[in-house]
mmCIF file of C-alpha atoms in Angstrom:
data_model
loop_
_atom_site.group_PDB
_atom_site.id
_atom_site.type_symbol
_atom_site.label_atom_id
_atom_site.label_comp_id
_atom_site.label_asym_id
_atom_site.label_seq_id
_atom_site.Cartn_x
_atom_site.Cartn_y
_atom_site.Cartn_z
ATOM 1 C CA MET A 30 55.261 -55.130 -171.053
ATOM 2 C CA THR A 31 58.067 -57.584 -171.224
ATOM 3 C CA ARG A 32 59.852 -58.862 -167.840
ATOM 4 C CA GLN A 33 62.598 -56.466 -168.494
ATOM 5 C CA GLU A 34 60.492 -53.241 -168.913
ATOM 6 C CA PHE A 35 58.588 -54.457 -165.856
ATOM 7 C CA ILE A 36 62.236 -54.559 -164.051
ATOM 8 C CA LYS A 37 63.200 -51.415 -165.076
ATOM 9 C CA MET A 38 59.372 -49.587 -163.908
ATOM 10 C CA CYS A 39 60.272 -46.680 -162.511
ATOM 11 C CA GLY A 40 57.324 -46.855 -160.063
ATOM 12 C CA LEU A 41 55.780 -50.208 -159.870
ATOM 13 C CA LEU A 42 52.757 -49.200 -157.481
ATOM 14 C CA GLY A 43 51.368 -46.288 -159.047
ATOM 15 C CA ILE A 44 52.789 -44.006 -161.696
ATOM 16 C CA SER A 45 55.522 -44.195 -163.438
ATOM 17 C CA ILE A 46 56.920 -40.369 -163.965
ATOM 18 C CA PRO A 47 58.577 -39.518 -167.140
ATOM 19 C CA PHE A 48 61.351 -37.809 -165.354
ATOM 20 C CA GLN A 49 62.515 -38.335 -161.771
ATOM 21 C CA SER A 50 63.109 -34.511 -161.146
ATOM 22 C CA VAL A 51 60.865 -32.464 -159.895
ATOM 23 C CA LEU A 52 63.218 -29.309 -159.584
ATOM 24 C CA THR A 53 60.741 -26.410 -159.885
ATOM 25 C CA SER A 54 61.194 -22.992 -158.360
ATOM 26 C CA TYR A 55 59.080 -22.700 -155.038
ATOM 27 C CA LYS A 56 59.120 -19.634 -152.454
ATOM 28 C CA SER A 57 59.985 -19.877 -149.220
ATOM 29 C CA SER A 58 57.370 -19.592 -146.769
ATOM 30 C CA GLU A 59 58.440 -16.191 -145.828
ATOM 31 C CA GLU A 60 58.323 -14.993 -149.721
ATOM 32 C CA THR A 61 55.186 -16.625 -150.098
ATOM 33 C CA SER A 62 53.372 -14.489 -146.906
ATOM 34 C CA LYS A 63 54.087 -11.410 -149.007
ATOM 35 C CA SER A 64 52.251 -9.900 -152.143
ATOM 36 C CA ASN A 65 51.562 -6.847 -154.206
ATOM 37 C CA PHE A 66 48.209 -8.571 -155.427
ATOM 38 C CA LYS A 67 45.228 -6.581 -154.303
ATOM 39 C CA GLY A 68 42.545 -8.296 -156.448
ATOM 40 C CA ASN A 69 40.534 -11.283 -156.095
ATOM 41 C CA VAL A 70 40.715 -14.744 -157.379
ATOM 42 C CA LEU A 71 38.592 -17.489 -158.354
ATOM 43 C CA ILE A 72 39.615 -21.404 -157.856
ATOM 44 C CA ILE A 73 37.677 -23.862 -160.107
ATOM 45 C CA GLY A 74 37.762 -27.186 -158.248
ATOM 46 C CA ALA A 75 38.044 -28.098 -155.225
ATOM 47 C CA GLY A 76 40.954 -31.232 -155.485
ATOM 48 C CA ALA A 77 44.759 -31.618 -154.335
ATOM 49 C CA ALA A 78 45.303 -28.216 -156.495
ATOM 50 C CA GLY A 79 42.324 -25.819 -155.784
ATOM 51 C CA LEU A 80 42.769 -26.687 -152.038
ATOM 52 C CA THR A 81 46.325 -25.944 -152.014
ATOM 53 C CA ALA A 82 46.019 -22.679 -154.217
ATOM 54 C CA GLY A 83 43.143 -21.417 -151.542
ATOM 55 C CA HIS A 84 45.574 -22.407 -148.652
ATOM 56 C CA LEU A 85 48.320 -20.485 -150.109
ATOM 57 C CA LEU A 86 45.958 -17.353 -151.089
ATOM 58 C CA ARG A 87 44.471 -17.437 -147.294
ATOM 59 C CA GLN A 88 48.308 -17.194 -145.979
ATOM 60 C CA LYS A 89 48.796 -14.200 -148.266
ATOM 61 C CA GLY A 90 45.374 -12.595 -147.311
ATOM 62 C CA ILE A 91 44.242 -12.418 -150.733
ATOM 63 C CA GLU A 92 40.361 -12.757 -151.409
ATOM 64 C CA PHE A 93 39.385 -15.801 -152.986
ATOM 65 C CA GLN A 94 36.677 -18.674 -153.517
ATOM 66 C CA ILE A 95 36.593 -22.202 -154.480
ATOM 67 C CA LEU A 96 33.820 -23.343 -157.207
ATOM 68 C CA GLU A 97 33.090 -26.996 -156.712
ATOM 69 C CA ALA A 98 31.450 -28.899 -159.073
ATOM 70 C CA SER A 99 30.253 -31.826 -156.721
ATOM 71 C CA SER A 100 28.771 -31.570 -153.241
ATOM 72 C CA VAL A 101 32.383 -33.004 -151.882
ATOM 73 C CA TYR A 102 36.095 -31.637 -151.636
ATOM 74 C CA GLY A 103 39.022 -33.918 -152.704
ATOM 75 C CA GLY A 104 38.462 -34.653 -156.042
ATOM 76 C CA ARG A 105 40.511 -37.641 -157.341
ATOM 77 C CA MET A 106 41.754 -38.282 -153.345
ATOM 78 C CA LYS A 107 38.476 -39.937 -152.731
ATOM 79 C CA ARG A 108 38.656 -42.245 -149.991
ATOM 80 C CA THR A 109 36.353 -44.202 -147.700
ATOM 81 C CA LEU A 110 36.328 -45.172 -144.311
ATOM 82 C CA ASP A 111 33.410 -47.525 -144.741
ATOM 83 C CA PHE A 112 35.353 -50.523 -145.846
ATOM 84 C CA VAL A 113 37.935 -51.650 -143.100
ATOM 85 C CA ASP A 114 39.534 -50.257 -139.872
ATOM 86 C CA PHE A 115 41.998 -48.087 -142.234
ATOM 87 C CA PRO A 116 41.236 -45.583 -144.995
ATOM 88 C CA ILE A 117 40.870 -46.834 -148.575
ATOM 89 C CA PRO A 118 42.153 -44.444 -151.226
ATOM 90 C CA LEU A 119 39.852 -45.176 -154.272
ATOM 91 C CA GLY A 120 41.909 -42.052 -155.926
ATOM 92 C CA GLY A 121 45.449 -40.965 -155.240
ATOM 93 C CA GLU A 122 46.891 -43.374 -152.879
ATOM 94 C CA TRP A 123 51.100 -43.117 -152.582
ATOM 95 C CA LEU A 124 53.388 -40.244 -151.846
ATOM 96 C CA HIS A 125 55.892 -40.904 -154.986
ATOM 97 C CA VAL A 126 58.503 -38.421 -153.328
ATOM 98 C CA GLU A 127 59.892 -37.489 -150.211
ATOM 99 C CA LYS A 128 57.838 -36.260 -147.235
ATOM 100 C CA GLY A 129 59.367 -32.614 -147.719
ATOM 101 C CA VAL A 130 56.395 -32.199 -150.103
ATOM 102 C CA LEU A 131 54.055 -32.341 -147.036
ATOM 103 C CA SER A 132 55.889 -29.060 -145.834
ATOM 104 C CA GLU A 133 55.526 -27.489 -148.970
ATOM 105 C CA ILE A 134 52.073 -27.626 -149.384
ATOM 106 C CA ILE A 135 51.242 -26.610 -145.742
ATOM 107 C CA ASN A 136 53.884 -23.388 -146.127
ATOM 108 C CA ASP A 137 54.217 -22.978 -142.415
ATOM 109 C CA PRO A 138 57.205 -24.136 -140.294
ATOM 110 C CA SER A 139 55.518 -23.649 -136.915
ATOM 111 C CA VAL A 140 52.511 -26.705 -137.729
ATOM 112 C CA PRO A 141 53.829 -30.006 -136.552
ATOM 113 C CA ILE A 142 53.103 -32.567 -139.265
ATOM 114 C CA ASN A 143 51.916 -36.012 -137.759
ATOM 115 C CA VAL A 144 51.602 -38.024 -140.628
ATOM 116 C CA LYS A 145 53.155 -41.398 -140.847
ATOM 117 C CA THR A 146 54.291 -43.187 -144.229
ATOM 118 C CA LYS A 147 56.035 -46.543 -144.316
ATOM 119 C CA PRO A 148 58.447 -46.987 -147.134
ATOM 120 C CA TYR A 149 58.982 -50.531 -148.995
ATOM 121 C CA ASP A 150 61.526 -53.000 -147.463
ATOM 122 C CA MET A 151 63.325 -53.644 -151.056
ATOM 123 C CA ASP A 152 65.425 -56.216 -149.143
ATOM 124 C CA VAL A 153 62.553 -58.078 -148.133
ATOM 125 C CA ASP A 154 59.169 -57.146 -150.012
ATOM 126 C CA TYR A 155 58.798 -59.188 -152.988
ATOM 127 C CA ALA A 156 56.563 -58.697 -156.243
ATOM 128 C CA LEU A 157 55.369 -61.894 -158.750
ATOM 129 C CA TYR A 158 55.089 -60.847 -162.218
ATOM 130 C CA GLU A 159 53.902 -63.822 -164.583
ATOM 131 C CA GLY A 160 54.428 -65.890 -161.767
ATOM 132 C CA GLU A 161 58.150 -65.251 -161.229
ATOM 133 C CA GLU A 162 59.088 -63.933 -158.365
ATOM 134 C CA VAL A 163 61.094 -60.270 -158.368
ATOM 135 C CA TYR A 164 62.601 -58.326 -155.421
ATOM 136 C CA LEU A 165 61.125 -54.890 -155.164
ATOM 137 C CA LYS A 166 64.707 -53.814 -154.937
ATOM 138 C CA ASP A 167 65.209 -55.256 -158.413
ATOM 139 C CA ILE A 168 62.853 -53.359 -160.062
ATOM 140 C CA GLY A 169 64.109 -49.690 -158.932
ATOM 141 C CA PHE A 170 61.639 -49.259 -155.947
ATOM 142 C CA LYS A 171 63.091 -46.343 -154.013
ATOM 143 C CA ILE A 172 60.690 -43.569 -153.200
ATOM 144 C CA ASP A 173 56.975 -44.703 -152.945
ATOM 145 C CA GLN A 174 55.445 -44.560 -149.460
ATOM 146 C CA LYS A 175 52.206 -45.828 -148.097
ATOM 147 C CA PHE A 176 50.111 -43.551 -145.863
ATOM 148 C CA ILE A 177 49.771 -45.296 -142.414
ATOM 149 C CA ASN A 178 46.127 -45.050 -141.286
ATOM 150 C CA SER A 179 45.755 -42.414 -143.126
ATOM 151 C CA SER A 180 45.646 -40.923 -146.860
ATOM 152 C CA TRP A 181 46.047 -38.146 -149.132
ATOM 153 C CA PHE A 182 42.522 -37.163 -148.346
ATOM 154 C CA ASP A 183 43.511 -37.293 -144.757
ATOM 155 C CA PHE A 184 46.244 -35.145 -145.064
ATOM 156 C CA PHE A 185 44.576 -32.555 -146.739
ATOM 157 C CA GLU A 186 41.552 -32.624 -144.573
ATOM 158 C CA GLN A 187 43.606 -31.878 -141.296
ATOM 159 C CA TYR A 188 45.981 -29.781 -142.771
ATOM 160 C CA VAL A 189 44.808 -27.674 -145.418
ATOM 161 C CA VAL A 190 40.675 -27.992 -145.659
ATOM 162 C CA PRO A 191 40.579 -25.864 -142.092
ATOM 163 C CA SER A 192 41.585 -22.585 -144.157
ATOM 164 C CA VAL A 193 39.289 -23.001 -146.976
ATOM 165 C CA GLN A 194 36.657 -24.480 -145.883
ATOM 166 C CA ASN A 195 34.149 -21.413 -145.528
ATOM 167 C CA ASN A 196 35.474 -20.611 -148.954
ATOM 168 C CA ILE A 197 33.778 -23.304 -150.973
ATOM 169 C CA LEU A 198 30.928 -23.469 -152.959
ATOM 170 C CA PHE A 199 29.697 -26.529 -153.918
ATOM 171 C CA ASN A 200 27.356 -27.906 -156.560
ATOM 172 C CA ALA A 201 28.797 -24.963 -158.772
ATOM 173 C CA VAL A 202 29.373 -26.578 -162.249
ATOM 174 C CA VAL A 203 30.933 -23.870 -164.444
ATOM 175 C CA LYS A 204 29.595 -23.451 -167.558
ATOM 176 C CA SER A 205 31.530 -20.541 -169.199
ATOM 177 C CA ILE A 206 34.127 -18.200 -168.710
ATOM 178 C CA ASP A 207 35.007 -14.621 -170.366
ATOM 179 C CA TYR A 208 37.913 -13.233 -169.663
ATOM 180 C CA SER A 209 37.588 -10.513 -172.429
ATOM 181 C CA LYS A 210 37.462 -7.354 -170.251
ATOM 182 C CA ASP A 211 39.426 -6.201 -167.249
ATOM 183 C CA LYS A 212 37.296 -8.316 -165.118
ATOM 184 C CA ILE A 213 36.880 -12.156 -165.379
ATOM 185 C CA PHE A 214 33.056 -13.216 -165.626
ATOM 186 C CA VAL A 215 32.019 -16.875 -164.708
ATOM 187 C CA ASN A 216 28.627 -18.332 -164.874
ATOM 188 C CA THR A 217 27.977 -21.944 -163.080
ATOM 189 C CA SER A 218 25.004 -23.660 -162.561
ATOM 190 C CA ASN A 219 24.846 -21.988 -158.895
ATOM 191 C CA GLY A 220 25.168 -18.121 -159.965
ATOM 192 C CA GLU A 221 27.591 -15.859 -161.829
ATOM 193 C CA PHE A 222 31.000 -14.718 -160.390
ATOM 194 C CA THR A 223 33.586 -12.105 -161.091
ATOM 195 C CA ALA A 224 37.596 -12.259 -160.588
ATOM 196 C CA ASP A 225 40.618 -10.820 -161.015
ATOM 197 C CA LYS A 226 42.010 -13.941 -161.681
ATOM 198 C CA ILE A 227 41.200 -17.916 -161.957
ATOM 199 C CA ILE A 228 42.704 -20.575 -161.337
ATOM 200 C CA ILE A 229 41.645 -23.564 -163.224
ATOM 201 C CA THR A 230 41.983 -27.125 -161.837
ATOM 202 C CA THR A 231 39.572 -28.641 -164.171
ATOM 203 C CA PRO A 232 40.165 -32.432 -165.170
ATOM 204 C CA VAL A 233 41.623 -32.019 -168.898
ATOM 205 C CA LYS A 234 39.417 -34.550 -170.014
ATOM 206 C CA LEU A 235 36.593 -32.165 -169.239
ATOM 207 C CA LEU A 236 38.116 -29.556 -171.069
ATOM 208 C CA GLN A 237 38.123 -32.027 -174.049
ATOM 209 C CA THR A 238 34.796 -32.438 -173.925
ATOM 210 C CA GLY A 239 34.149 -28.633 -174.146
ATOM 211 C CA SER A 240 32.354 -28.373 -170.983
ATOM 212 C CA ILE A 241 33.351 -24.882 -170.167
ATOM 213 C CA ALA A 242 33.101 -22.351 -172.839
ATOM 214 C CA PHE A 243 35.744 -19.539 -172.947
ATOM 215 C CA THR A 244 34.999 -15.876 -174.562
ATOM 216 C CA PRO A 245 37.668 -15.316 -176.165
ATOM 217 C CA GLN A 246 38.533 -18.877 -177.131
ATOM 218 C CA LEU A 247 41.803 -20.417 -175.676
ATOM 219 C CA PRO A 248 45.055 -19.490 -177.602
ATOM 220 C CA GLU A 249 45.279 -22.091 -180.639
ATOM 221 C CA HIS A 250 48.509 -23.912 -179.117
ATOM 222 C CA LYS A 251 46.188 -24.108 -175.934
ATOM 223 C CA ARG A 252 43.536 -25.654 -177.387
ATOM 224 C CA GLU A 253 45.737 -28.090 -179.474
ATOM 225 C CA ALA A 254 47.604 -29.486 -176.304
ATOM 226 C CA ILE A 255 44.302 -30.159 -174.316
ATOM 227 C CA ASN A 256 43.249 -31.724 -177.401
ATOM 228 C CA ASP A 257 45.765 -33.928 -178.132
ATOM 229 C CA VAL A 258 46.536 -34.919 -174.642
ATOM 230 C CA THR A 259 45.969 -38.644 -173.803
ATOM 231 C CA VAL A 260 44.196 -38.967 -170.509
ATOM 232 C CA TRP A 261 44.290 -42.504 -169.486
ATOM 233 C CA ASP A 262 41.445 -44.691 -168.045
ATOM 234 C CA GLY A 263 41.233 -45.340 -164.672
ATOM 235 C CA PHE A 264 39.661 -48.196 -161.895
ATOM 236 C CA LYS A 265 40.593 -49.422 -158.778
ATOM 237 C CA ALA A 266 38.936 -52.383 -156.698
ATOM 238 C CA PHE A 267 39.845 -53.663 -153.124
ATOM 239 C CA ILE A 268 38.776 -57.147 -151.723
ATOM 240 C CA GLU A 269 39.159 -57.992 -148.433
ATOM 241 C CA PHE A 270 40.235 -61.828 -147.264
ATOM 242 C CA SER A 271 40.137 -63.849 -144.366
ATOM 243 C CA GLU A 272 43.806 -64.467 -144.536
ATOM 244 C CA LYS A 273 46.645 -62.806 -146.874
ATOM 245 C CA PHE A 274 48.023 -65.319 -149.242
ATOM 246 C CA TYR A 275 49.769 -62.761 -151.647
ATOM 247 C CA PRO A 276 52.861 -60.777 -152.070
ATOM 248 C CA ALA A 277 53.599 -57.139 -151.850
ATOM 249 C CA ALA A 278 52.343 -56.852 -155.613
ATOM 250 C CA ILE A 279 51.636 -58.876 -158.623
ATOM 251 C CA GLY A 280 52.305 -57.540 -162.041
ATOM 252 C CA PHE A 281 50.631 -58.650 -165.484
ATOM 253 C CA ASP A 282 51.937 -58.489 -168.922
ATOM 254 C CA ILE A 283 49.172 -56.338 -170.578
ATOM 255 C CA GLY A 284 51.208 -55.620 -173.794
ATOM 256 C CA SER A 285 53.335 -52.084 -173.921
ATOM 257 C CA ASP A 286 53.764 -50.517 -170.595
ATOM 258 C CA ARG A 287 52.547 -47.067 -173.118
ATOM 259 C CA ASP A 288 49.019 -48.494 -173.472
ATOM 260 C CA GLY A 289 48.461 -48.839 -169.659
ATOM 261 C CA GLU A 290 49.525 -50.664 -166.255
ATOM 262 C CA LYS A 291 47.577 -53.619 -163.926
ATOM 263 C CA LEU A 292 48.730 -54.835 -160.734
ATOM 264 C CA TYR A 293 47.163 -56.209 -157.620
ATOM 265 C CA TYR A 294 48.815 -55.115 -154.605
ATOM 266 C CA ASP A 295 48.544 -55.463 -150.700
ATOM 267 C CA ALA A 296 46.691 -52.211 -149.634
ATOM 268 C CA ALA A 297 46.770 -53.063 -146.164
ATOM 269 C CA TYR A 298 50.658 -52.664 -146.254
ATOM 270 C CA GLY A 299 52.225 -51.055 -142.774
ATOM 271 C CA GLN A 300 48.426 -50.339 -141.497
ATOM 272 C CA ASN A 301 47.874 -50.765 -138.068
ATOM 273 C CA SER A 302 45.682 -53.318 -138.731
ATOM 274 C CA ASN A 303 44.767 -57.275 -138.781
ATOM 275 C CA ARG A 304 42.650 -56.965 -141.898
ATOM 276 C CA HIS A 305 44.190 -58.455 -145.134
ATOM 277 C CA VAL A 306 42.791 -55.930 -148.444
ATOM 278 C CA LEU A 307 44.476 -56.331 -151.587
ATOM 279 C CA GLY A 308 43.982 -53.781 -154.315
ATOM 280 C CA LEU A 309 44.017 -53.622 -157.967
ATOM 281 C CA PHE A 310 45.061 -50.820 -159.555
ATOM 282 C CA THR A 311 44.573 -50.208 -163.628
ATOM 283 C CA VAL A 312 45.126 -47.522 -165.767
ATOM 284 C CA GLY A 313 44.965 -47.296 -169.852
ATOM 285 C CA SER A 314 44.342 -50.887 -171.553
ATOM 286 C CA GLY A 315 44.748 -52.349 -168.212
ATOM 287 C CA THR A 316 41.290 -51.226 -167.338
ATOM 288 C CA LEU A 317 39.079 -53.062 -170.021
ATOM 289 C CA PRO A 318 38.528 -56.208 -168.472
ATOM 290 C CA TYR A 319 36.869 -54.681 -165.357
ATOM 291 C CA ARG A 320 35.342 -51.301 -166.295
ATOM 292 C CA GLU A 321 32.161 -52.563 -168.003
ATOM 293 C CA LEU A 322 31.351 -55.345 -165.661
ATOM 294 C CA SER A 323 28.136 -55.383 -163.249
ATOM 295 C CA ASP A 324 29.513 -55.639 -159.676
ATOM 296 C CA LYS A 325 28.543 -59.251 -159.245
ATOM 297 C CA GLU A 326 30.834 -60.034 -162.643
ATOM 298 C CA LEU A 327 33.404 -57.742 -161.530
ATOM 299 C CA ILE A 328 34.003 -59.843 -158.102
ATOM 300 C CA GLU A 329 33.779 -62.908 -160.309
ATOM 301 C CA TYR A 330 36.242 -62.076 -162.870
ATOM 302 C CA MET A 331 39.111 -60.943 -160.195
ATOM 303 C CA LEU A 332 38.444 -63.960 -157.996
ATOM 304 C CA ASN A 333 38.850 -66.087 -161.071
ATOM 305 C CA GLU A 334 42.118 -64.890 -162.228
ATOM 306 C CA LEU A 335 43.463 -64.712 -158.580
ATOM 307 C CA ASP A 336 42.473 -68.327 -157.916
ATOM 308 C CA GLU A 337 44.631 -69.010 -161.020
ATOM 309 C CA ILE A 338 47.488 -67.478 -159.596
ATOM 310 C CA PHE A 339 47.120 -68.821 -155.866
ATOM 311 C CA ASP A 340 45.163 -72.042 -156.357
ATOM 312 C CA ASN A 341 41.657 -71.166 -155.327
ATOM 313 C CA LYS A 342 42.771 -69.527 -151.975
ATOM 314 C CA ALA A 343 41.022 -66.129 -153.169
ATOM 315 C CA SER A 344 37.429 -67.729 -153.618
ATOM 316 C CA SER A 345 37.962 -69.429 -150.312
ATOM 317 C CA ASN A 346 39.026 -66.382 -148.271
ATOM 318 C CA TYR A 347 36.638 -63.809 -149.936
ATOM 319 C CA ILE A 348 34.795 -61.523 -147.561
ATOM 320 C CA LYS A 349 33.584 -58.392 -149.807
ATOM 321 C CA HIS A 350 35.142 -55.695 -152.095
ATOM 322 C CA THR A 351 34.570 -51.874 -153.487
ATOM 323 C CA SER A 352 35.683 -50.323 -156.720
ATOM 324 C CA GLN A 353 36.138 -47.041 -157.800
ATOM 325 C CA ASN A 354 35.623 -46.825 -161.724
ATOM 326 C CA TRP A 355 37.215 -42.928 -162.454
ATOM 327 C CA ASN A 356 35.723 -42.957 -166.289
ATOM 328 C CA LYS A 357 32.232 -42.929 -164.842
ATOM 329 C CA GLU A 358 32.779 -39.601 -162.411
ATOM 330 C CA PRO A 359 30.939 -36.761 -164.055
ATOM 331 C CA PHE A 360 33.688 -34.596 -163.132
ATOM 332 C CA ALA A 361 36.793 -36.557 -163.655
ATOM 333 C CA LYS A 362 36.222 -38.691 -166.716
ATOM 334 C CA GLY A 363 39.236 -40.491 -166.332
ATOM 335 C CA ALA A 364 42.550 -41.248 -164.508
ATOM 336 C CA TYR A 365 45.578 -38.858 -165.896
ATOM 337 C CA VAL A 366 47.659 -38.051 -168.672
ATOM 338 C CA TYR A 367 49.450 -41.087 -169.740
ATOM 339 C CA ASN A 368 53.026 -41.493 -168.371
ATOM 340 C CA TYR A 369 54.549 -41.140 -172.117
ATOM 341 C CA GLU A 370 53.201 -37.786 -173.044
ATOM 342 C CA ASN A 371 54.984 -35.353 -174.786
ATOM 343 C CA TRP A 372 56.319 -33.417 -171.943
ATOM 344 C CA ARG A 373 56.476 -30.142 -174.075
ATOM 345 C CA ARG A 374 52.673 -30.796 -174.475
ATOM 346 C CA VAL A 375 52.081 -31.055 -170.600
ATOM 347 C CA ARG A 376 54.263 -27.617 -170.340
ATOM 348 C CA THR A 377 51.710 -25.952 -172.735
ATOM 349 C CA LEU A 378 48.728 -27.319 -170.840
ATOM 350 C CA GLY A 379 50.627 -25.529 -167.350
ATOM 351 C CA LYS A 380 51.047 -22.220 -168.923
ATOM 352 C CA SER A 381 48.781 -19.114 -167.810
ATOM 353 C CA VAL A 382 46.630 -17.033 -170.679
ATOM 354 C CA SER A 383 46.635 -13.543 -170.754
ATOM 355 C CA ASP A 384 47.746 -12.870 -167.209
ATOM 356 C CA LYS A 385 44.436 -14.270 -166.248
ATOM 357 C CA LEU A 386 43.610 -17.546 -166.976
ATOM 358 C CA TYR A 387 46.055 -19.991 -164.420
ATOM 359 C CA PHE A 388 46.339 -23.627 -164.686
ATOM 360 C CA ALA A 389 46.964 -26.343 -161.992
ATOM 361 C CA GLY A 390 46.059 -29.684 -161.372
ATOM 362 C CA THR A 391 48.103 -32.978 -162.278
ATOM 363 C CA SER A 392 47.900 -32.647 -165.719
ATOM 364 C CA TYR A 393 49.156 -29.005 -165.834
ATOM 365 C CA THR A 394 52.632 -28.496 -164.884
ATOM 366 C CA THR A 395 55.949 -27.875 -166.005
ATOM 367 C CA GLY A 396 56.365 -30.959 -167.913
ATOM 368 C CA GLU A 397 58.816 -32.504 -165.931
ATOM 369 C CA ASP A 398 56.393 -34.556 -163.709
ATOM 370 C CA TRP A 399 52.478 -34.946 -163.572
ATOM 371 C CA GLY A 400 49.859 -37.243 -162.846
ATOM 372 C CA SER A 401 50.308 -37.647 -158.967
ATOM 373 C CA VAL A 402 48.778 -35.717 -156.047
ATOM 374 C CA HIS A 403 52.137 -33.870 -155.245
ATOM 375 C CA THR A 404 52.401 -32.534 -158.448
ATOM 376 C CA ALA A 405 49.074 -31.227 -158.600
ATOM 377 C CA ALA A 406 49.927 -29.335 -155.238
ATOM 378 C CA ARG A 407 53.110 -27.970 -156.547
ATOM 379 C CA SER A 408 51.435 -26.709 -159.491
ATOM 380 C CA ALA A 409 49.093 -24.791 -157.553
ATOM 381 C CA ILE A 410 51.783 -23.233 -155.557
ATOM 382 C CA ARG A 411 53.128 -22.529 -159.018
ATOM 383 C CA ALA A 412 50.023 -21.019 -159.660
ATOM 384 C CA VAL A 413 49.522 -18.571 -156.766
ATOM 385 C CA ASN A 414 53.413 -17.535 -157.186
ATOM 386 C CA GLU A 415 52.817 -16.409 -160.757
ATOM 387 C CA ILE A 416 49.693 -14.419 -159.562
ATOM 388 C CA THR A 417 51.208 -12.729 -156.249
#
């Protein structure tokens, strides 16, 4: 990545979407309260898409159950409260669109939304790129916001999970889906289930490994899209320091931005906290120096590269660290579909099959945008609207 490419990046902190337009057809809350569908729905996965789908189905009075492979909900919105005095998002972190998307997800104008976010100050905040200062306003940084003493996970836990938590079955790893008959049969590690419709939010990386057997096979164009799409590796880390010696972000030249991204950033930006936390976000080739290291090797590597930039201030101010390797998460196996994927391929991933199988999640969109929490939620809205 050249400096010019860095300056033109659509979103410095997080995910550079291929198209800024997120114009997708959504029904109003009044419309989504109406449904002629009388069957039941199984939702595979309790991440952002699965939780959103269940929430909307609950509002419509439609019978549903969520099958979650792990022992917790949230998927790649994972966060920890045990590191410092504000939530640390180990997965999806930034709000990449306007806050109105939160209202779309809740879908109830009577519910007051008490979620605070902070945009970056493009006239004050700056980044370092290969040792050179660049202002955020110079790199097209216009929309991204940080949650204040909250996270995507906390938003869902407060506003969405209460309506679906009694309908989540944990430790239910889906083995096979038979949609050859009128009813759909789903075999899991925690029993067998039947449904009239299924919303599949399984990360596409798992479908690539053949973790779910479909009867009949998925259509050829669907299988090709699943197998051909590129999923980036993903790794995040957070380091607490005794003082702040770094800017809002530190970018690096790791080659073509089509290969990956790597940046350090002020993870405590805007938080009501006196703690100093520097985050590391890497995807694709940017993860290579980190993801196979032991914990001891990891912190030594990170402190060494930060010491080179900041005159040994990293090592002298280090307190503790934590990390998240998404490649090693058994029900994720990676981060998200890479930014420059063919949009038609992504659109194919998002299309339903035989009016029975519906797909939702960061990879299963209309092809205009993908890879973010809000795209996962919006794809779930689309899937529910198609069913009902």
